[in-house]
Amino acid sequence: IMWAFLSNEIGRFQVESKLKEMDETEEARFTGRCAKLCWLGLHMLILAVVLINDTPLNQAIIDGDIAYYLSLFSLFLFTTFLYFWVGWRDPGFLKSDSQLDQELGLTNDDPEICSSCRIRQPLRTKHCEKCGSCIARFDHHCFFIGNCVGVNNHPLFMWYLFFQSILIAWGLIICLHSFKTAARFDDWISVNFVILFSTLVLLIFFFLPAGLFFWHVFLMLTNQTTWEVLRSEKIHYLKNFQSDDFPFDQGLRGNVLGFCWKWNRKTRWNFPKERKKSRGCSSHVLWTNSYYSCC
């Protein structure tokens, strides 16, 4: 009777966990759709503002400066394409292989087995509750794109951040050259209210993609992920490393090729070994460690 009771409770707990995960997955999908609509709506609004008002873009269209406005529109369309592509692309979902699990004799008690997907998790893989799947070389779940960032779409995500930053910077330059003069401050606010509001919005949103771009460039050069950097003390294969170690470092060229080129990407990693400090390295910080030294 006790065994039947425990089995029933375990089964009920698993069902409740699965239902909770399904709710989180649906919520994440809904949030992603809303984020995409807000992104597109905000971009169309700013574009309408710089088109309707007396701005350098409006003047370029009037003067027939085709190179100027075609370059801006092309950048806008390409950034939009990257945004939706990175949000819709498979980030690196791992498919279940029950036959392989049986051949290897794997069980749910194995720490390398995902309790939700019931598949063997390679190193650098994490189960995303919002996506309801295990992601190879998991970086983070981005609610703004409504998708995880993993081994397959991480390069696209970084390039999206790059072109998004350029687009916002161009919009800022257009707005800054569109202010009109007025004798009184309240008159100046009244005349430039729409442009001023657009400038503030663009200025606020500029630092997020620009800062994230440089962060992901650093991750690419050191072969790390956001999840590994922020949760290293809780990840079993990183507990013996210091926060400024790069355990999966393959050299600058290897890191860049493995990040950017599909045929060089890995989903199966060997367990990292702790590296010894080089001689003369008395401190172990970001600018002086076993991989390089800036002083």
Coordinates of C-alpha atoms in Angstrom, one line a residue:
I1 CA 0.0 0.0 0.0
M2 CA 2.8 2.4 0.9
W3 CA 4.6 1.7 -2.4
A4 CA 1.3 2.3 -4.3
F5 CA 0.8 5.6 -2.4
L6 CA 4.4 6.8 -3.2
S7 CA 4.1 5.8 -6.8
N8 CA 0.8 7.7 -7.1
E9 CA 2.3 10.8 -5.5
I10 CA 5.4 10.7 -7.7
G11 CA 3.2 10.3 -10.8
R12 CA 0.9 13.2 -9.7
F13 CA 4.0 15.4 -9.1
Q14 CA 5.4 14.6 -12.6
V15 CA 2.0 15.4 -14.2
E16 CA 1.7 18.7 -12.2
S17 CA 5.3 19.6 -13.2
K18 CA 4.5 18.9 -16.9
L19 CA 1.4 21.0 -16.8
K20 CA 3.2 23.8 -15.1
E21 CA 5.9 23.7 -17.8
M22 CA 3.2 23.7 -20.5
D23 CA 1.7 26.8 -18.9
E24 CA 5.1 28.5 -18.8
T25 CA 5.7 27.5 -22.5
E26 CA 2.4 29.0 -23.6
E27 CA 3.0 32.1 -21.5
A28 CA 6.5 32.5 -23.1
R29 CA 5.0 32.1 -26.6
F30 CA 2.4 34.7 -25.9
T31 CA 5.0 37.1 -24.4
G32 CA 7.1 36.6 -27.5
R33 CA 4.2 37.4 -29.9
C34 CA 3.5 40.6 -27.9
A35 CA 7.2 41.6 -27.9
K36 CA 7.3 41.1 -31.7
L37 CA 4.2 43.3 -32.1
C38 CA 5.6 46.0 -29.8
W39 CA 9.0 45.9 -31.6
L40 CA 7.4 46.3 -35.0
G41 CA 5.0 48.9 -33.9
L42 CA 7.6 51.0 -32.2
H43 CA 9.9 50.9 -35.2
M44 CA 7.1 51.8 -37.6
L45 CA 6.1 54.7 -35.3
I46 CA 9.7 56.1 -35.2
L47 CA 9.9 55.6 -39.0
A48 CA 6.7 57.5 -39.5
V49 CA 7.9 60.4 -37.3
V50 CA 11.2 60.9 -39.2
L51 CA 9.3 60.6 -42.5
I52 CA 6.4 63.0 -41.8
N53 CA 8.4 65.7 -40.0
D54 CA 11.1 68.0 -41.4
T55 CA 14.0 65.7 -41.0
P56 CA 17.2 64.9 -43.0
L57 CA 15.4 61.7 -44.2
N58 CA 12.4 63.7 -45.4
Q59 CA 14.7 66.2 -47.1
A60 CA 16.7 63.4 -48.8
I61 CA 13.5 62.1 -50.3
I62 CA 12.5 65.5 -51.5
D63 CA 15.9 66.2 -53.0
G64 CA 16.0 62.8 -54.6
D65 CA 19.0 61.6 -52.6
I66 CA 18.4 57.9 -53.4
A67 CA 21.6 56.6 -51.8
Y68 CA 20.7 58.1 -48.4
Y69 CA 17.1 56.9 -48.0
L70 CA 17.6 53.6 -49.8
S71 CA 20.5 52.8 -47.4
L72 CA 18.4 53.6 -44.4
F73 CA 15.4 51.6 -45.6
S74 CA 17.6 48.6 -46.5
L75 CA 19.1 48.7 -43.0
F76 CA 15.6 48.8 -41.5
L77 CA 14.4 45.8 -43.6
F78 CA 17.5 43.8 -43.0
T79 CA 17.3 44.4 -39.2
T80 CA 13.7 43.4 -39.2
F81 CA 14.5 40.3 -41.2
L82 CA 17.3 39.3 -38.6
Y83 CA 14.9 40.0 -35.7
F84 CA 12.2 37.7 -36.9
W85 CA 14.7 35.1 -38.2
V86 CA 16.5 34.8 -34.8
G87 CA 13.2 34.5 -33.1
W88 CA 11.8 31.8 -35.3
R89 CA 15.0 29.7 -35.8
D90 CA 15.6 26.5 -33.9
P91 CA 18.2 27.5 -31.2
G92 CA 19.5 24.0 -30.8
F93 CA 16.6 21.8 -29.6
L94 CA 17.8 18.3 -28.6
K95 CA 15.5 15.5 -29.7
S96 CA 14.7 12.6 -27.5
D97 CA 16.4 9.3 -28.4
S98 CA 14.9 6.6 -26.1
Q99 CA 16.5 3.8 -27.9
L100 CA 20.0 5.3 -27.3
D101 CA 19.1 5.8 -23.7
Q102 CA 18.2 2.1 -23.3
E103 CA 21.4 1.0 -25.0
L104 CA 23.4 3.1 -22.6
G105 CA 21.4 2.0 -19.6
L106 CA 20.5 5.5 -18.6
T107 CA 17.9 6.2 -15.9
N108 CA 16.1 9.2 -14.5
D109 CA 18.5 9.2 -11.5
D110 CA 21.5 9.9 -13.7
P111 CA 22.5 13.5 -13.2
E112 CA 23.1 13.9 -16.9
I113 CA 19.6 13.0 -17.8
C114 CA 17.0 15.8 -18.1
S115 CA 14.1 15.0 -15.9
S116 CA 11.7 16.7 -18.2
C117 CA 12.9 15.6 -21.7
R118 CA 14.3 12.3 -20.5
I119 CA 17.3 12.6 -22.7
R120 CA 21.0 12.6 -22.0
Q121 CA 22.3 16.2 -21.6
P122 CA 25.7 16.9 -23.2
L123 CA 27.9 19.5 -21.5
R124 CA 26.8 23.1 -21.9
T125 CA 23.2 22.0 -22.4
K126 CA 20.3 23.3 -20.3
H127 CA 16.6 22.6 -20.2
C128 CA 14.6 25.8 -20.8
E129 CA 11.2 25.6 -19.0
K130 CA 9.8 28.4 -21.2
C131 CA 10.6 26.6 -24.4
G132 CA 9.9 23.1 -22.9
S133 CA 13.1 21.6 -24.4
C134 CA 16.8 21.1 -23.9
I135 CA 19.0 23.6 -25.7
A136 CA 22.5 22.8 -26.9
R137 CA 25.1 25.4 -25.7
F138 CA 22.3 27.3 -24.0
D139 CA 23.0 31.0 -23.6
H140 CA 19.7 32.5 -22.3
H141 CA 16.0 32.7 -23.0
C142 CA 15.2 36.1 -24.6
F143 CA 11.6 37.2 -24.0
F144 CA 12.2 40.0 -26.4
I145 CA 12.5 37.7 -29.4
G146 CA 10.3 35.0 -27.8
N147 CA 13.0 32.3 -28.2
C148 CA 16.1 30.8 -26.6
V149 CA 19.5 31.8 -27.8
G150 CA 21.6 28.6 -28.3
V151 CA 24.2 27.0 -30.6
N152 CA 22.2 27.5 -33.8
N153 CA 21.0 31.1 -33.5
H154 CA 23.6 32.7 -31.2
P155 CA 25.6 34.2 -34.2
L156 CA 22.4 35.5 -35.7
F157 CA 21.4 37.1 -32.4
M158 CA 24.8 38.9 -32.1
W159 CA 24.5 40.2 -35.7
Y160 CA 21.0 41.3 -35.0
L161 CA 22.2 43.3 -32.0
F162 CA 24.9 44.9 -34.2
F163 CA 22.6 46.1 -37.0
Q164 CA 19.9 47.1 -34.4
S165 CA 22.5 49.4 -32.7
I166 CA 23.4 50.9 -36.1
L167 CA 19.8 51.5 -37.0
I168 CA 19.0 53.2 -33.7
A169 CA 22.2 55.3 -33.9
W170 CA 21.2 56.4 -37.4
G171 CA 17.7 57.3 -36.1
L172 CA 19.3 59.3 -33.3
I173 CA 21.4 61.3 -35.7
I174 CA 18.4 62.1 -37.8
C175 CA 16.4 63.3 -34.8
L176 CA 19.3 65.4 -33.4
H177 CA 19.5 67.2 -36.7
S178 CA 15.7 67.8 -36.8
F179 CA 15.3 70.2 -33.8
K180 CA 13.9 73.6 -34.6
T181 CA 14.8 76.8 -32.7
A182 CA 12.4 78.9 -30.7
A183 CA 12.6 82.1 -28.6
R184 CA 11.2 80.6 -25.4
F185 CA 11.8 77.2 -23.8
D186 CA 8.1 76.3 -23.6
D187 CA 7.7 77.2 -27.3
W188 CA 10.8 75.0 -28.1
I189 CA 9.2 72.1 -26.3
S190 CA 5.9 72.6 -28.1
V191 CA 7.6 72.8 -31.5
N192 CA 9.9 69.9 -31.0
F193 CA 7.8 67.6 -28.7
V194 CA 7.5 64.7 -31.2
I195 CA 11.1 64.8 -32.2
L196 CA 12.2 65.1 -28.5
F197 CA 10.1 62.2 -27.5
S198 CA 11.5 60.1 -30.4
T199 CA 15.0 61.1 -29.4
L200 CA 14.5 60.0 -25.8
V201 CA 13.0 56.7 -26.8
L202 CA 15.9 56.0 -29.2
L203 CA 18.5 57.0 -26.7
I204 CA 17.0 54.7 -24.0
F205 CA 16.8 51.8 -26.4
F206 CA 20.3 52.3 -27.9
F207 CA 22.3 51.2 -24.9
L208 CA 20.5 47.8 -24.5
P209 CA 21.4 46.3 -27.9
A210 CA 24.8 48.1 -28.1
G211 CA 25.8 46.9 -24.6
L212 CA 24.5 43.3 -25.3
F213 CA 26.5 43.3 -28.6
F214 CA 29.8 43.9 -26.9
W215 CA 28.9 41.4 -24.2
H216 CA 28.3 38.7 -26.7
V217 CA 31.5 39.6 -28.6
F218 CA 33.3 38.9 -25.4
L219 CA 31.5 35.6 -25.0
M220 CA 32.4 34.6 -28.5
L221 CA 36.1 35.5 -28.1
T222 CA 36.3 33.5 -24.8
N223 CA 33.9 30.6 -25.8
Q224 CA 31.5 31.2 -23.0
T225 CA 27.7 31.6 -22.6
T226 CA 25.7 34.0 -20.5
W227 CA 24.3 31.1 -18.5
E228 CA 27.8 29.7 -17.7
V229 CA 29.1 33.1 -16.6
L230 CA 26.2 34.0 -14.3
R231 CA 25.6 30.5 -12.9
S232 CA 29.1 29.0 -12.9
E233 CA 28.9 28.2 -9.2
K234 CA 25.8 26.0 -9.7
I235 CA 27.0 24.2 -12.9
H236 CA 28.6 20.9 -12.0
Y237 CA 31.3 21.1 -14.7
L238 CA 32.4 24.6 -13.8
K239 CA 32.5 24.5 -10.0
N240 CA 36.3 24.0 -9.9
F241 CA 37.0 27.1 -12.1
Q242 CA 37.3 30.7 -11.1
S243 CA 35.0 33.3 -12.5
D244 CA 37.6 34.6 -15.0
D245 CA 38.6 31.2 -16.3
F246 CA 37.7 30.2 -19.9
P247 CA 37.5 26.4 -19.6
F248 CA 36.3 25.8 -23.2
D249 CA 38.8 28.2 -24.8
Q250 CA 40.1 26.9 -28.2
G251 CA 42.2 30.0 -29.1
L252 CA 40.9 33.1 -30.7
R253 CA 40.6 31.6 -34.2
G254 CA 39.0 28.4 -32.9
N255 CA 36.5 30.3 -30.7
V256 CA 35.4 32.6 -33.6
L257 CA 35.2 29.8 -36.1
G258 CA 33.3 27.6 -33.7
F259 CA 30.9 30.4 -33.0
C260 CA 30.2 31.8 -36.5
W261 CA 30.6 28.9 -38.9
K262 CA 28.0 26.1 -38.8
W263 CA 30.4 23.3 -39.8
N264 CA 32.8 24.2 -36.9
R265 CA 30.1 24.3 -34.2
K266 CA 30.1 21.6 -31.5
T267 CA 27.1 20.3 -29.5
R268 CA 29.2 17.6 -27.7
W269 CA 32.0 18.9 -25.4
N270 CA 34.6 17.1 -23.4
F271 CA 34.7 17.7 -19.6
P272 CA 37.0 20.7 -19.1
K273 CA 40.2 20.3 -17.2
E274 CA 41.5 23.0 -14.8
R275 CA 44.5 24.8 -16.3
K276 CA 47.5 25.8 -14.2
K277 CA 48.6 29.4 -14.1
S278 CA 51.5 30.5 -16.1
R279 CA 54.7 31.4 -14.3
G280 CA 54.9 35.0 -13.2
C281 CA 51.2 35.3 -13.0
S282 CA 50.7 36.4 -9.4
S283 CA 47.1 37.4 -9.7
H284 CA 44.2 35.7 -11.4
V285 CA 41.9 38.5 -12.8
L286 CA 40.4 39.3 -16.2
W287 CA 43.5 41.2 -17.4
T288 CA 46.1 38.8 -16.0
N289 CA 45.4 35.1 -16.0
S290 CA 46.6 31.8 -17.5
Y291 CA 45.3 32.6 -21.0
Y292 CA 46.8 36.1 -21.6
S293 CA 48.2 39.1 -19.8
C294 CA 47.7 42.8 -20.5
C295 CA 50.6 43.9 -18.2

